[in-house]
PDB file of C-alpha atoms in Angstrom:
ATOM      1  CA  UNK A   3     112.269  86.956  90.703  1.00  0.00           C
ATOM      2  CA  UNK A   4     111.417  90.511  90.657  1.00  0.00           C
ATOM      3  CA  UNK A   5     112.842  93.171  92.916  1.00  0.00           C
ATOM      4  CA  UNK A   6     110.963  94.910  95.362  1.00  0.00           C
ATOM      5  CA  UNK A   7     109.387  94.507  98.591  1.00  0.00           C
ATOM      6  CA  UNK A   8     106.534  92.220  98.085  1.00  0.00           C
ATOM      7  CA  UNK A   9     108.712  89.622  95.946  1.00  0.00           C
ATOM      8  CA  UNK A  10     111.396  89.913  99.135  1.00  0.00           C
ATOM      9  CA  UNK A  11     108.730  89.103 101.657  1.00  0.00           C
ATOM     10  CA  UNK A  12     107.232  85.988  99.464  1.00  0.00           C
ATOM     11  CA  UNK A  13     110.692  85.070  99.602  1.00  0.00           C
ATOM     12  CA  UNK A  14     111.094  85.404 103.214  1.00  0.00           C
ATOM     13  CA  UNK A  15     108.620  82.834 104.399  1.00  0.00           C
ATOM     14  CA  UNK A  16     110.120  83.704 108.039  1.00  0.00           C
ATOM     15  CA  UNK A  17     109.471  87.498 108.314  1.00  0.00           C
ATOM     16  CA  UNK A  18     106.536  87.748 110.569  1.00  0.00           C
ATOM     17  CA  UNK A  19     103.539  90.265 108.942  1.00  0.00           C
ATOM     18  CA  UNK A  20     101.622  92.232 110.620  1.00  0.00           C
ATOM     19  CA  UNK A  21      97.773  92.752 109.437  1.00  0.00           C
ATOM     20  CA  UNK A  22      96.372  96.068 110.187  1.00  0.00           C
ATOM     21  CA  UNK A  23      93.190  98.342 109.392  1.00  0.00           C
ATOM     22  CA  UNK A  24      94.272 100.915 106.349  1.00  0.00           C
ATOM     23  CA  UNK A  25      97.551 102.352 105.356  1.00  0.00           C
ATOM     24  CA  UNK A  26      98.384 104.826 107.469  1.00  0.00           C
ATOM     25  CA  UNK A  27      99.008 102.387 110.525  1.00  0.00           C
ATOM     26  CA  UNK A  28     100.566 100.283 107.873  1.00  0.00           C
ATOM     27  CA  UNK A  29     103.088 102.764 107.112  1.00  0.00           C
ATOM     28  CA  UNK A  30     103.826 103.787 110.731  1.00  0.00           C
ATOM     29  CA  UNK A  31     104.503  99.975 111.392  1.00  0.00           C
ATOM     30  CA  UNK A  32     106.583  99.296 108.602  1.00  0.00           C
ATOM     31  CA  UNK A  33     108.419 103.042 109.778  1.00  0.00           C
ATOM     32  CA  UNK A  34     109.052 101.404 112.909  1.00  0.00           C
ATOM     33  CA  UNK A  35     110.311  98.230 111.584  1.00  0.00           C
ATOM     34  CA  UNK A  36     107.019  95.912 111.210  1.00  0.00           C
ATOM     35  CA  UNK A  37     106.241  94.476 107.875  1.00  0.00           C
ATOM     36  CA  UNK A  38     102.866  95.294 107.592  1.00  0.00           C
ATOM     37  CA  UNK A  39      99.318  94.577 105.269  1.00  0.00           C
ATOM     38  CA  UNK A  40      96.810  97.258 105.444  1.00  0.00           C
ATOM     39  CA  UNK A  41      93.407  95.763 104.314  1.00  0.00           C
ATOM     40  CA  UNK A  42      90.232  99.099 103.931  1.00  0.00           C
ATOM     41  CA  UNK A  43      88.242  97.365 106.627  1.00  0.00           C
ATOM     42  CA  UNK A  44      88.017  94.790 109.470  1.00  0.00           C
ATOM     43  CA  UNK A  45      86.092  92.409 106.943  1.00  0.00           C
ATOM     44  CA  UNK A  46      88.140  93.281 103.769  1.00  0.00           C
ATOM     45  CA  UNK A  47      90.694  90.264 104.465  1.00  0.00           C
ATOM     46  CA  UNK A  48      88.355  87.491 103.436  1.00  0.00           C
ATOM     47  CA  UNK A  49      85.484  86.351 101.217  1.00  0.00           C
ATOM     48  CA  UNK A  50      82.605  84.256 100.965  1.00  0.00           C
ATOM     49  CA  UNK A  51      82.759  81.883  98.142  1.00  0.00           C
ATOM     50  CA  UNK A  52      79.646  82.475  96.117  1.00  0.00           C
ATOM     51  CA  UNK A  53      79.175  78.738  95.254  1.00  0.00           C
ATOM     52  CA  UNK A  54      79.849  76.732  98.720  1.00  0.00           C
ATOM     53  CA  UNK A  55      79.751  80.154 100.781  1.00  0.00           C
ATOM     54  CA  UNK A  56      82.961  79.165 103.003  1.00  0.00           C
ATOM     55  CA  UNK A  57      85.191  82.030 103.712  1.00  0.00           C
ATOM     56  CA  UNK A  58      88.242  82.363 102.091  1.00  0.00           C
ATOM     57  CA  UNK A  59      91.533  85.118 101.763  1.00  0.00           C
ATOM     58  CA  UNK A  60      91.509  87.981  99.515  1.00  0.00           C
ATOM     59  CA  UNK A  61      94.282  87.121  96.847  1.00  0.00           C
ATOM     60  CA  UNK A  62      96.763  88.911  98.007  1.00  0.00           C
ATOM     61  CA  UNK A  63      96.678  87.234 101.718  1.00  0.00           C
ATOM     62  CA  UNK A  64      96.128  84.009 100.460  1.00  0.00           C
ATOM     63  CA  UNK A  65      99.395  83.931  98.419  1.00  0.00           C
ATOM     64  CA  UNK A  66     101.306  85.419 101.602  1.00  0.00           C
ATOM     65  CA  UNK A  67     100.199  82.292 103.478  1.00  0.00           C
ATOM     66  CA  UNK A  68      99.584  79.283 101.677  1.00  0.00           C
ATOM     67  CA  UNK A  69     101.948  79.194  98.866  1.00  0.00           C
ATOM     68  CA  UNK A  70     104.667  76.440  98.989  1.00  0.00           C
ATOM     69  CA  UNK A  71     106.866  78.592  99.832  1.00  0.00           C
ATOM     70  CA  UNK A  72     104.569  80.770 102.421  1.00  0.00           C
ATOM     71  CA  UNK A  73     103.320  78.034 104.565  1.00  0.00           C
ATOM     72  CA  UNK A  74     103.699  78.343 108.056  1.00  0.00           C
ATOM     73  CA  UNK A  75     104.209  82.392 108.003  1.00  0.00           C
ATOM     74  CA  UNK A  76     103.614  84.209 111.369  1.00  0.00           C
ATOM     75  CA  UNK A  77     100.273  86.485 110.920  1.00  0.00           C
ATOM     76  CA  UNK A  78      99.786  89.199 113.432  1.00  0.00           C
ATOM     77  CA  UNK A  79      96.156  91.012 113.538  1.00  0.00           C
ATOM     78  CA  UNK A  80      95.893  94.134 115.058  1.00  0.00           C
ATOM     79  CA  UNK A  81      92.869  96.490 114.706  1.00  0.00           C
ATOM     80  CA  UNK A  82      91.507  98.978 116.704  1.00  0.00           C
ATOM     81  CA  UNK A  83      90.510  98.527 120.086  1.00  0.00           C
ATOM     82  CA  UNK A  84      86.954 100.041 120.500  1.00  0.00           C
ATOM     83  CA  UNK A  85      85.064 101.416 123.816  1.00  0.00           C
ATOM     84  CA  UNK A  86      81.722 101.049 122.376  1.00  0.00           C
ATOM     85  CA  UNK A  87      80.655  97.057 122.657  1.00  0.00           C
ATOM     86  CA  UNK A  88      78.804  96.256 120.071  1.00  0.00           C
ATOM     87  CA  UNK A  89      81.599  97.863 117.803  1.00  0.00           C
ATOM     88  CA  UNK A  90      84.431  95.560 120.012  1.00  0.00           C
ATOM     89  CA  UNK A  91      82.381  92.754 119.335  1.00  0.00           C
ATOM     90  CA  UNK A  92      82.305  93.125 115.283  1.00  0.00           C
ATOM     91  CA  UNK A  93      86.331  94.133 115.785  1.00  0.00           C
ATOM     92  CA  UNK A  94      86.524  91.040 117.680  1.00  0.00           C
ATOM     93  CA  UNK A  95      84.593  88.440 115.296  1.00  0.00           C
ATOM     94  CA  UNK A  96      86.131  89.893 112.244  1.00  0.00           C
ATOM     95  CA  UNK A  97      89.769  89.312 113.806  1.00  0.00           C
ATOM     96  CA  UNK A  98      88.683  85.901 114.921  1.00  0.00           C
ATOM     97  CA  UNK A  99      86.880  85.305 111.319  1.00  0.00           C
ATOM     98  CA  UNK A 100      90.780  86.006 109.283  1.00  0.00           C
ATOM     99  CA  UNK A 101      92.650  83.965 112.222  1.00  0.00           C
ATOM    100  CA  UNK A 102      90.442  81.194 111.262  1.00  0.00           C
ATOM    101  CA  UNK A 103      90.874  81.419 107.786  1.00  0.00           C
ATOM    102  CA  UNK A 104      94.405  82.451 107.572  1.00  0.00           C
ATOM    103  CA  UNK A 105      94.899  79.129 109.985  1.00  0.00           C
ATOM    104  CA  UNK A 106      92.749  77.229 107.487  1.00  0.00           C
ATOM    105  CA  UNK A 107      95.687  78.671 104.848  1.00  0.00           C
ATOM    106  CA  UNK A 108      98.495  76.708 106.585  1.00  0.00           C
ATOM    107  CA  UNK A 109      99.454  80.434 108.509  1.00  0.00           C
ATOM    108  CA  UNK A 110     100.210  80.930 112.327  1.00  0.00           C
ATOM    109  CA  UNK A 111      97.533  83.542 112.664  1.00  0.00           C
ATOM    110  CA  UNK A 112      97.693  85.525 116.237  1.00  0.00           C
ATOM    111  CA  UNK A 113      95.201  88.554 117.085  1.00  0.00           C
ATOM    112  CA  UNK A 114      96.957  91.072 119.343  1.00  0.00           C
ATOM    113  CA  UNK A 115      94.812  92.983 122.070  1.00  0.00           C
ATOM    114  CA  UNK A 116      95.374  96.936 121.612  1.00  0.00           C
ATOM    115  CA  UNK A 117      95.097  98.816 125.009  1.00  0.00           C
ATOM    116  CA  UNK A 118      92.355 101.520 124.866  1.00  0.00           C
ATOM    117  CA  UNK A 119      93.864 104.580 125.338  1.00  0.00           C
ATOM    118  CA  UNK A 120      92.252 107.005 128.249  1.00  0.00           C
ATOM    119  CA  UNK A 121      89.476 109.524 127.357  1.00  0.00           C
ATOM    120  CA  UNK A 122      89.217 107.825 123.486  1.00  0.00           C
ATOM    121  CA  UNK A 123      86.506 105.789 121.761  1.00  0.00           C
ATOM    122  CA  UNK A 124      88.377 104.006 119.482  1.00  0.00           C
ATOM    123  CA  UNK A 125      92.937 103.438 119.775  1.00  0.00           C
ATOM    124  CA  UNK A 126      94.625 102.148 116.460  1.00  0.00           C
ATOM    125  CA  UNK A 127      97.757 101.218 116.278  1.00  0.00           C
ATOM    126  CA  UNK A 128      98.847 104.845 115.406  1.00  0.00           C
ATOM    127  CA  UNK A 129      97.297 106.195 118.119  1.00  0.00           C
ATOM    128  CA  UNK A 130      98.985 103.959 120.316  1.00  0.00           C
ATOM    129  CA  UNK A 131     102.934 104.511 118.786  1.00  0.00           C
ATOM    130  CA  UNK A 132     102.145 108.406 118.790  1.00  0.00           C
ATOM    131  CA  UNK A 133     100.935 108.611 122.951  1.00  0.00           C
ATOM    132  CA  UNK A 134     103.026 105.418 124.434  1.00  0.00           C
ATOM    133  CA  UNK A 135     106.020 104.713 121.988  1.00  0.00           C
ATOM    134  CA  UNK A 136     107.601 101.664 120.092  1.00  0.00           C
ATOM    135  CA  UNK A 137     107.852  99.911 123.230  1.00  0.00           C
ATOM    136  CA  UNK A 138     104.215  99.984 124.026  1.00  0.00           C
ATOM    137  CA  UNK A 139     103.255  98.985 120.644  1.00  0.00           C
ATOM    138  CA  UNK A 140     105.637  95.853 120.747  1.00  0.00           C
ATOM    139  CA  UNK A 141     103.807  94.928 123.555  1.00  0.00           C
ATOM    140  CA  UNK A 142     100.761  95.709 122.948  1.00  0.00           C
ATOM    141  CA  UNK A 143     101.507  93.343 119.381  1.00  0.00           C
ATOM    142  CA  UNK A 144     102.873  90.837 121.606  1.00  0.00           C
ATOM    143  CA  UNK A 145      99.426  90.328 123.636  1.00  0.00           C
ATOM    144  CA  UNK A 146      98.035  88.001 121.838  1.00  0.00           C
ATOM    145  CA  UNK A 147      96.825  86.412 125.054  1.00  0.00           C
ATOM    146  CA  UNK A 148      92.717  85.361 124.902  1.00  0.00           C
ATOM    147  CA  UNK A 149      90.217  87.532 127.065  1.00  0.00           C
TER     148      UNK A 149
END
């Protein structure tokens, strides 16, 4: 097998990931500890088959839960939390949308609930480590509790 870090983690079927929006809260997760996949956008984990038009992963999430080898991996989805509604809403059902299909992958997909941070419209991950600290980002990545 090749060295480096994405052969290690295909490798390491029990190493929980944690699926974020873009790199820079991919890079202060994995700073802090968290292995972490930074997709562009909300939507940018998963596809529409042209022929059938059921969703399925990008390539590169689909071999980091459903290979042999990958099944059963712990997923943990944490975008932005968002004052406006409408925005929460499309956060929401595109979180929902790659639990389902990550779940459909053989994965143990969980969405985590960011707080929203006083006086913003919008608290990443970032945001969140930078004003509150590890600690309240652990929790805030443990929440995976419905509202």
């Amino acid at each position: 097998m090749a060295a480096g870090f994405w052969p290690w983690v295909l490798a390491t079927p029990g190493l929980p990931l944690v699926v974020c929006e873009g790199w820079k809260k991919a890079l202060a997760l994995v700073s802090h500890g968290w292995a972490a996949v930074a997709l562009p956008g909300v939507s940018m984990g998963i596809r529409r088959d042209a022929e059938t038009g059921k969703r399925r992963l990008i390539a590169a999430l689909q071999q980091l839960a459903s290979t042999k080898r990958t099944r059963g991996r712990s997923f943990t989805i944490a975008f932005d939390a968002e004052a406006r509604p409408s925005t929460a809403r499309k956060v929401g059902a595109a979180a929902g949308a790659l639990a389902q299909t990550l779940r459909a992958a053989g994965a143990r997909p969980e969405v985590a609930r960011l707080p929203l941070l006083p006086g913003t419209t919008k608290t990443g991950l970032d945001d969140l480590l930078v004003a509150r600290g590890e600690a309240a980002l652990a929790a805030a990545l443990a929440d995976t509790s419905p509202r």
